[in-house]
Amino acid sequence: MTGKKRIVVGMSGGVDSSVTAWLLKQQGHEVIGVFMQNWEDDNDDEYCSIKQDALDALSVADIIGIDMEIVNFAKEYKDRVFSYFLREYSAGRTPNPDVLCNAEIKFKAFLDYAMAMGADCIATGHYARKEEREGIHYLLKGLDPSKDQSYFLYRLQQHQLARALFPLGDLHKTEVRRLAEEAGLPTAAKKDSTGICFIGERPFRAFLQRYLPTQPGEMITPEGKVVGEHIGLMYYTLGQRKGLNIGGSRDGSGEPWFVGGKDIPGNRLIVVQGHDHPLLLRATLSMDDLSWTLPGSPHPGEYAAKNRYRMADAACSLSPIVDGKASLTFQDKQWAVTPGQSAVLYQGDICLGGGIIV
């Protein structure tokens, strides 16, 4: 990036966005921090860290020597992200709110706000990279394989990528923490957030019960034998092992129980024994609601894909795209392919986009 730019940084109060702002300031840019408050329902409960996060972001801005604003996108978040989140769960699927959060809030509502401030671009603390080649913006994996977040950014379009910077893409997490410590930033040792995007870390079932009524039903084996009771299909995801509360059965295999599927019309949860039960392994998946980072869509052929964030790339072939839908066929069967999650396609380090698993 050449020349001094006016860059608005999304500051969450965490170490990654803190170092992002510090790096850009060190490079001589005009940096403005924006803390996004996107959740208001229970700001005062023990699990919500919004106030502390805002204080941490303000403290970092003060040390770096940049202006800081607190902006409320709670309505946009509720309308565009949280309502979708609840619809998907009530339909028995398992959505990924971070994916929609990036597309609708950080790179739409926040981007629009920053452009209205006269920004040249925005920057975030994502571990991803971007390259421009002959006027086309390519989204690339971050160099730290344990932190790469391109998966969560796969819905970004060219106009969003053109205005986005990812200063941490070439760094490893250990280096980011070291830089924060050397710069004297108070977030240097702060624990990473792992909760729901902008809502925080909290007991998930209790949180969901505030918004969706419980609908108990039977837990059954694939053969139809009742082995327990579930509290509502929305509280379970494919491959889940914890929280099933099923003891060993006399004629069972003795192996652990896993969620193997959902009979949504019958409100029954299908459970299986054994990590590698056939119901948990799939060679193909279908996806819709497709979104591609490059102009046009990828041609049918051989690629790699992730069908959840914490997994290695898996070799696969992409079918022709018909009516906004496509399928992936994997060389090796994939474990717990989950409706509602995202399947993201890669060509080497390039994130091509993907879709929602159906």
XYZ file of N, CA and C in Angstrom, residues 129-321:
579
model
N -5.145 -12.875 3.992
C -4.355 -11.990 3.140
C -5.168 -11.605 1.910
N -4.707 -10.572 1.255
C -5.363 -10.098 0.043
C -4.299 -9.674 -0.954
N -4.495 -10.026 -2.211
C -3.601 -9.588 -3.272
C -4.433 -9.037 -4.420
N -3.901 -8.014 -5.067
C -4.552 -7.487 -6.267
C -3.710 -7.873 -7.483
N -4.326 -8.514 -8.429
C -3.654 -8.924 -9.663
C -4.505 -8.471 -10.850
N -3.959 -7.568 -11.625
C -4.643 -7.048 -12.823
C -6.058 -6.572 -12.501
N -6.162 -5.846 -11.385
C -7.439 -5.246 -11.005
C -8.402 -6.168 -10.296
N -8.013 -7.427 -10.093
C -8.871 -8.391 -9.390
C -8.295 -8.626 -7.993
N -9.166 -8.612 -6.996
C -8.742 -8.786 -5.602
C -8.933 -10.252 -5.190
N -7.835 -10.858 -4.762
C -7.845 -12.263 -4.361
C -7.791 -12.354 -2.837
N -8.694 -13.148 -2.254
C -8.676 -13.440 -0.823
C -7.828 -14.686 -0.608
N -6.792 -14.560 0.209
C -5.857 -15.663 0.430
C -5.857 -16.088 1.898
N -5.442 -17.303 2.135
C -5.295 -17.800 3.504
C -4.249 -16.993 4.262
N -4.445 -16.853 5.574
C -3.413 -16.281 6.423
C -2.237 -17.238 6.518
N -1.050 -16.691 6.767
C 0.147 -17.532 6.775
C 0.229 -18.440 7.997
N -0.446 -18.067 9.089
C -0.468 -18.923 10.278
C -1.566 -19.970 10.071
N -1.194 -21.225 9.781
C -2.228 -22.233 9.455
C -3.176 -22.513 10.618
N -2.729 -22.276 11.838
C -3.595 -22.544 12.998
C -4.582 -21.408 13.245
N -4.389 -20.255 12.575
C -5.267 -19.102 12.810
C -5.970 -18.599 11.548
N -5.644 -19.155 10.387
C -6.236 -18.687 9.134
C -7.748 -18.544 9.254
N -8.270 -17.357 8.895
C -9.710 -17.078 9.034
C -10.383 -16.784 7.701
N -9.735 -17.159 6.603
C -10.358 -16.927 5.299
C -11.707 -17.640 5.192
N -11.854 -18.767 5.902
C -13.124 -19.509 5.911
C -14.288 -18.592 6.279
N -14.088 -17.717 7.268
C -15.162 -16.843 7.740
C -15.415 -15.660 6.816
N -14.523 -15.454 5.841
C -14.616 -14.291 4.959
C -15.063 -14.648 3.549
N -15.465 -15.908 3.336
C -15.680 -16.388 1.971
C -16.836 -15.700 1.255
N -17.708 -14.993 1.980
C -18.842 -14.332 1.330
C -18.516 -12.901 0.875
N -17.274 -12.462 1.076
C -16.915 -11.106 0.662
C -16.854 -11.010 -0.861
N -17.379 -9.919 -1.374
C -17.407 -9.667 -2.811
C -16.238 -8.757 -3.197
N -16.029 -8.579 -4.495
C -14.917 -7.765 -4.976
C -14.940 -6.339 -4.419
N -16.125 -5.714 -4.373
C -16.170 -4.323 -3.902
C -15.827 -4.229 -2.421
N -16.088 -5.291 -1.655
C -15.725 -5.288 -0.241
C -14.233 -5.544 -0.072
N -13.708 -6.518 -0.802
C -12.277 -6.816 -0.731
C -11.431 -5.628 -1.178
N -11.929 -4.868 -2.145
C -11.173 -3.719 -2.654
C -10.925 -2.689 -1.556
N -11.826 -2.625 -0.575
C -11.719 -1.616 0.489
C -11.215 -2.196 1.810
N -10.751 -3.446 1.785
C -10.386 -4.124 3.042
C -8.882 -4.355 3.140
N -8.371 -4.218 4.359
C -6.979 -4.543 4.656
C -6.941 -5.568 5.783
N -5.994 -6.502 5.677
C -5.792 -7.514 6.715
C -4.308 -7.508 7.121
N -3.901 -6.557 7.944
C -2.476 -6.414 8.276
C -1.852 -7.604 9.001
N -2.667 -8.472 9.588
C -2.104 -9.598 10.331
C -1.914 -10.850 9.469
N -2.295 -10.789 8.218
C -2.285 -11.979 7.365
C -0.933 -12.640 7.202
N 0.127 -11.837 7.294
C 1.476 -12.393 7.130
C 2.118 -12.781 8.456
N 1.396 -12.633 9.553
C 1.966 -12.866 10.882
C 1.399 -14.115 11.539
N 2.177 -14.685 12.445
C 1.693 -15.751 13.312
C 1.166 -15.131 14.604
N 0.277 -15.818 15.258
C -0.333 -15.299 16.486
C 0.727 -14.968 17.544
N 1.745 -15.815 17.680
C 2.789 -15.558 18.679
C 3.494 -14.229 18.402
N 3.691 -13.919 17.121
C 4.317 -12.659 16.735
C 3.410 -11.476 17.079
N 2.102 -11.643 16.877
C 1.140 -10.578 17.186
C 1.167 -10.262 18.687
N 1.178 -11.304 19.509
C 1.231 -11.069 20.964
C 2.561 -10.418 21.364
N 3.643 -10.819 20.719
C 4.940 -10.220 21.025
C 4.941 -8.732 20.665
N 4.395 -8.389 19.505
C 4.314 -6.985 19.101
C 3.465 -6.174 20.078
N 2.353 -6.761 20.515
C 1.478 -6.061 21.466
C 2.204 -5.802 22.785
N 2.973 -6.772 23.220
C 3.722 -6.612 24.476
C 4.796 -5.539 24.330
N 5.521 -5.565 23.220
C 6.573 -4.572 22.990
C 6.000 -3.160 22.890
N 4.799 -3.052 22.339
C 4.165 -1.740 22.188
C 3.488 -1.278 23.479
N 3.446 -2.154 24.491
C 2.820 -1.806 25.763
C 1.308 -1.748 25.705
N 0.720 -2.561 24.816
C -0.744 -2.552 24.683
C -1.367 -3.408 25.790
N -2.398 -2.923 26.455
C -3.001 -3.659 27.581
C -3.702 -4.949 27.181
N -3.886 -5.158 25.893
C -4.568 -6.377 25.420
C -3.577 -7.489 25.068
N -2.291 -7.269 25.304
C -1.252 -8.209 24.851
C -1.498 -9.641 25.311
N -1.971 -9.807 26.539
C -2.178 -11.157 27.081
C -3.656 -11.502 27.208
N -4.531 -10.677 26.630
C -5.972 -10.911 26.769
C -6.385 -12.179 26.040
N -7.207 -12.977 26.687
C -7.696 -14.237 26.120
C -8.543 -13.966 24.886
N -8.371 -14.814 23.855
C -9.179 -14.691 22.640
C -10.634 -15.025 22.926
N -11.539 -14.295 22.284
C -12.969 -14.583 22.404
C -13.327 -15.780 21.542
N -14.142 -16.680 22.084
C -14.577 -17.851 21.311
C -16.100 -17.969 21.292
N -16.794 -16.937 21.719
C -18.254 -17.015 21.809
C -18.941 -16.691 20.492
N -20.265 -16.557 20.558
C -21.060 -16.178 19.389
C -20.658 -14.768 18.974
N -20.516 -14.532 17.680
C -20.075 -13.245 17.166
C -20.859 -12.085 17.787
N -20.162 -11.217 18.505
C -20.680 -10.007 19.137
C -21.589 -10.263 20.336
N -21.866 -11.507 20.664
C -22.742 -11.798 21.802
C -21.924 -12.286 22.990
N -20.828 -12.977 22.701
C -19.923 -13.380 23.772
C -20.068 -14.835 24.163
N -19.282 -15.205 25.164
C -19.247 -16.588 25.627
C -20.269 -16.767 26.742
N -21.164 -17.704 26.566
C -22.241 -17.907 27.537
C -22.775 -19.326 27.378
N -23.465 -19.849 28.408
C -24.078 -21.182 28.273
C -25.064 -21.165 27.109
N -24.759 -21.929 26.079
C -25.484 -21.795 24.811
C -26.943 -22.203 24.937
N -27.214 -23.335 25.581
C -28.614 -23.790 25.665
C -29.484 -22.785 26.395
N -28.991 -22.298 27.530
C -29.773 -21.335 28.313
C -30.029 -20.071 27.503
N -29.036 -19.644 26.725
C -29.192 -18.454 25.897
C -30.250 -18.678 24.818
N -30.181 -19.813 24.131
C -31.106 -20.088 23.042
C -32.538 -20.238 23.554
N -32.679 -20.757 24.778
C -34.017 -20.962 25.339
C -34.763 -19.655 25.576
N -34.032 -18.539 25.648
C -34.709 -17.249 25.794
C -35.501 -16.887 24.545
N -35.072 -17.426 23.402
C -35.635 -17.002 22.124
C -36.429 -18.090 21.412
N -36.112 -19.353 21.694
C -36.794 -20.452 21.023
C -37.372 -21.411 22.056
N -38.652 -21.781 21.933
C -39.243 -22.721 22.899
C -38.643 -24.113 22.756
N -38.482 -24.794 23.873
C -37.970 -26.170 23.824
C -39.054 -27.103 23.286
N -38.635 -28.105 22.549
C -39.554 -29.091 21.987
C -38.961 -30.479 22.199
N -39.149 -31.061 23.377
C -38.563 -32.368 23.675
C -39.098 -33.454 22.739
N -38.293 -34.477 22.558
C -38.688 -35.595 21.713
C -37.799 -36.795 21.967
N -38.000 -37.829 21.202
C -37.267 -39.080 21.416
C -35.879 -39.036 20.782
N -34.946 -39.712 21.464
C -33.656 -40.045 20.852
C -33.765 -41.492 20.400
N -33.458 -41.721 19.125
C -33.603 -43.076 18.601
C -32.330 -43.523 17.875
N -32.148 -44.815 17.784
C -31.072 -45.370 16.962
C -31.540 -45.395 15.509
N -30.651 -45.617 14.541
C -31.088 -45.719 13.139
C -32.116 -46.816 12.914
N -32.126 -47.818 13.801
C -33.097 -48.911 13.677
C -34.434 -48.567 14.307
N -34.538 -47.399 14.975
C -35.799 -46.959 15.557
C -35.953 -47.238 17.033
N -34.937 -47.780 17.683
C -35.014 -48.053 19.117
C -34.865 -46.761 19.909
N -35.789 -46.520 20.845
C -35.736 -45.316 21.682
C -34.712 -45.537 22.793
N -33.722 -44.623 22.883
C -32.668 -44.772 23.896
C -32.580 -43.571 24.829
N -33.428 -42.571 24.626
C -33.387 -41.404 25.493
C -34.331 -40.331 25.002
N -34.225 -39.157 25.600
C -35.067 -38.018 25.218
C -34.192 -36.791 25.005
N -34.461 -36.050 23.925
C -33.743 -34.798 23.681
C -34.603 -33.631 24.151
N -33.996 -32.457 24.308
C -34.748 -31.296 24.809
C -35.178 -30.358 23.681
N -34.810 -30.680 22.456
C -35.135 -29.835 21.309
C -34.062 -29.997 20.247
N -34.465 -30.266 19.013
C -33.485 -30.566 17.972
C -32.492 -29.432 17.748
N -32.917 -28.173 18.032
C -32.026 -27.038 17.766
C -30.799 -27.016 18.664
N -30.838 -27.796 19.753
C -29.717 -27.776 20.694
C -28.631 -28.794 20.361
N -28.782 -29.488 19.256
C -27.834 -30.548 18.909
C -27.313 -30.341 17.494
N -26.086 -30.793 17.267
C -25.496 -30.702 15.940
C -24.862 -32.034 15.563
N -24.775 -32.303 14.290
C -24.209 -33.568 13.814
C -22.801 -33.777 14.377
N -22.548 -34.986 14.842
C -21.242 -35.308 15.396
C -21.098 -34.959 16.860
N -22.125 -34.334 17.445
C -22.042 -33.951 18.864
C -21.981 -35.187 19.754
N -21.084 -35.129 20.741
C -20.933 -36.248 21.676
C -21.361 -35.849 23.084
N -20.979 -34.637 23.497
C -21.278 -34.197 24.864
C -22.744 -33.813 24.998
N -23.269 -33.998 26.192
C -24.609 -33.517 26.504
C -25.747 -34.397 26.043
N -25.453 -35.618 25.603
C -26.533 -36.509 25.169
C -27.164 -37.250 26.345
N -26.375 -37.443 27.380
C -26.875 -38.093 28.612
C -27.496 -39.459 28.347
N -26.811 -40.238 27.529
C -27.254 -41.616 27.286
C -26.217 -42.540 27.901
N -26.647 -43.421 28.757
C -25.739 -44.428 29.310
C -25.539 -45.560 28.312
N -24.686 -46.498 28.676
C -24.493 -47.674 27.824
C -25.741 -48.536 27.800
N -26.059 -49.089 26.649
C -27.215 -49.980 26.575
C -26.731 -51.435 26.555
N -27.553 -52.324 27.055
C -27.146 -53.710 27.256
C -26.729 -54.385 25.954
N -27.423 -54.025 24.867
C -27.098 -54.662 23.586
C -26.318 -53.720 22.665
N -25.766 -52.646 23.243
C -25.000 -51.693 22.447
C -23.563 -52.141 22.271
N -22.804 -51.350 21.516
C -21.416 -51.706 21.205
C -20.461 -51.310 22.324
N -20.934 -50.469 23.247
C -20.047 -49.969 24.291
C -19.283 -48.728 23.869
N -19.395 -48.346 22.590
C -18.707 -47.151 22.112
C -19.513 -45.903 22.455
N -18.860 -44.712 22.423
C -19.577 -43.462 22.736
C -20.701 -43.190 21.738
N -21.714 -42.443 22.211
C -22.842 -42.042 21.370
C -22.540 -40.702 20.706
N -23.012 -40.552 19.476
C -22.893 -39.301 18.729
C -24.229 -38.982 18.076
N -24.472 -37.694 17.838
C -25.636 -37.307 17.028
C -25.331 -37.684 15.583
N -26.211 -38.531 15.004
C -25.999 -39.011 13.641
C -26.947 -38.403 12.628
N -28.014 -37.740 13.102
C -28.973 -37.151 12.173
C -30.182 -36.613 12.916
N -31.066 -35.966 12.167
C -32.288 -35.399 12.748
C -33.484 -35.784 11.880
N -34.494 -36.339 12.523
C -35.783 -36.580 11.868
C -36.648 -35.383 12.229
N -36.583 -34.328 11.409
C -37.242 -33.071 11.762
C -38.770 -33.200 11.769
N -39.402 -33.819 10.749
C -40.867 -33.967 10.819
C -41.328 -34.738 12.066
N -40.561 -35.763 12.473
C -40.940 -36.563 13.635
C -40.383 -36.041 14.945
N -39.621 -34.937 14.885
C -38.987 -34.356 16.076
C -38.197 -35.409 16.856
N -37.423 -36.207 16.119
C -36.619 -37.244 16.762
C -35.140 -37.045 16.417
N -34.308 -37.240 17.416
C -32.868 -37.135 17.242
C -32.295 -38.526 17.034
N -31.564 -38.704 15.943
C -30.973 -40.012 15.636
C -29.565 -40.058 16.210
N -29.307 -41.044 17.060
C -27.997 -41.172 17.691
C -27.361 -42.492 17.294
N -26.048 -42.482 17.185
C -25.306 -43.674 16.747
C -24.137 -43.906 17.687
N -23.642 -45.120 17.686
C -22.476 -45.445 18.499
C -21.246 -45.605 17.620
N -20.169 -44.936 18.032
C -18.907 -45.032 17.304
C -18.625 -43.794 16.471
N -17.417 -43.283 16.592
C -17.014 -42.072 15.883
C -17.123 -42.234 14.364
N -16.868 -43.423 13.879
C -16.864 -43.639 12.421
C -18.083 -44.409 11.927
N -19.206 -44.221 12.613
C -20.456 -44.833 12.154
C -20.776 -44.329 10.741
N -21.297 -45.187 9.874
C -21.587 -44.779 8.482
C -22.453 -43.525 8.358
N -23.370 -43.297 9.303
C -24.212 -42.101 9.210
C -23.410 -40.813 9.378
N -22.230 -40.920 9.983
C -21.409 -39.734 10.217
C -20.419 -39.466 9.091
N -20.378 -40.322 8.092
C -19.411 -40.189 7.009
C -20.108 -39.977 5.678
N -19.688 -38.942 4.944
C -20.320 -38.633 3.664
C -19.262 -38.325 2.619
N -19.489 -38.807 1.408
C -18.564 -38.523 0.303
C -18.993 -37.299 -0.489
N -20.266 -36.896 -0.374
C -20.764 -35.751 -1.133
C -21.550 -34.816 -0.232
N -21.650 -33.573 -0.650
C -22.543 -32.623 0.014
C -23.119 -31.705 -1.047
N -24.296 -31.183 -0.760
C -24.934 -30.192 -1.625
C -24.941 -28.853 -0.916
N -24.850 -27.788 -1.672
C -24.863 -26.451 -1.073
C -25.628 -25.483 -1.961
N -26.240 -24.498 -1.307
C -26.912 -23.433 -2.034
C -26.499 -22.095 -1.416
N -27.219 -21.025 -1.753
C -26.864 -19.684 -1.278
C -25.372 -19.430 -1.552
N -24.957 -19.682 -2.795
C -23.547 -19.613 -3.157
C -23.052 -18.172 -3.211
N -21.786 -17.996 -2.864
C -21.164 -16.673 -2.910
C -19.705 -16.853 -3.301
N -19.232 -16.067 -4.292
C -17.880 -16.241 -4.802
C -17.083 -14.956 -4.650
N -15.823 -15.096 -4.269
C -14.979 -13.924 -4.022
C -14.461 -13.296 -5.312
N -14.347 -14.082 -6.384
C -13.829 -13.591 -7.659
C -14.970 -13.313 -8.631
N -14.745 -12.475 -9.639
C -15.797 -12.249 -10.641
C -16.183 -13.579 -11.302
N -17.461 -13.815 -11.447
C -17.918 -15.084 -12.015
C -17.821 -16.197 -10.988
N -18.156 -17.400 -11.413
C -18.117 -18.560 -10.520
C -17.070 -19.548 -11.015
N -16.525 -20.372 -10.126
C -15.502 -21.326 -10.546
C -16.062 -22.391 -11.477
N -15.209 -22.876 -12.366
C -15.607 -23.928 -13.295
C -15.640 -25.273 -12.569
N -16.457 -26.210 -13.005
C -16.406 -27.569 -12.451
C -14.979 -28.103 -12.551
N -14.561 -28.838 -11.536
C -13.204 -29.374 -11.572
C -12.712 -29.738 -10.195
N -11.400 -29.876 -10.065
C -10.779 -30.347 -8.828
C -10.333 -29.180 -7.967
N -10.716 -29.230 -6.703
C -10.380 -28.175 -5.751
C -10.098 -28.814 -4.392
N -10.024 -27.956 -3.365
C -10.012 -28.413 -1.979
C -11.112 -27.649 -1.259
N -11.615 -28.215 -0.167
C -12.701 -27.555 0.547
C -12.639 -27.863 2.031
N -13.231 -26.943 2.804
C -13.482 -27.173 4.228
C -14.994 -27.146 4.423
N -15.533 -28.115 5.156
C -16.970 -28.040 5.460
C -17.212 -27.637 6.906
N -16.152 -27.265 7.608
C -16.225 -26.607 8.908
C -14.877 -25.943 9.135
N -14.836 -24.973 10.052
C -13.628 -24.160 10.216
C -12.429 -24.990 10.643
N -12.564 -25.756 11.696
C -11.430 -26.487 12.252
C -11.253 -27.830 11.550
N -10.877 -27.802 10.295
C -10.582 -29.047 9.594
C -9.550 -28.756 8.508
N -8.806 -29.786 8.131
C -7.826 -29.628 7.061
C -8.548 -29.558 5.720
N -7.918 -28.934 4.740
C -8.472 -28.926 3.391
C -8.627 -30.363 2.901
N -9.733 -30.631 2.233
C -9.990 -31.974 1.704
C -10.157 -31.889 0.196
N -9.460 -32.754 -0.526
C -9.554 -32.771 -1.992
C -10.973 -33.126 -2.420
N -11.475 -32.400 -3.421
C -12.857 -32.630 -3.863
C -13.017 -32.166 -5.299
N -14.138 -32.543 -5.882
C -14.497 -32.037 -7.216
C -15.800 -31.256 -7.104
N -15.865 -30.146 -7.832
C -17.047 -29.286 -7.848
C -17.893 -29.631 -9.058
N -19.203 -29.803 -8.830
C -20.134 -30.084 -9.919
C -20.432 -28.801 -10.697
N -21.068 -28.908 -11.857
C -21.576 -27.700 -12.519
C -22.571 -26.986 -11.596
N -22.584 -25.670 -11.666
C -23.489 -24.868 -10.834
C -24.792 -24.661 -11.610
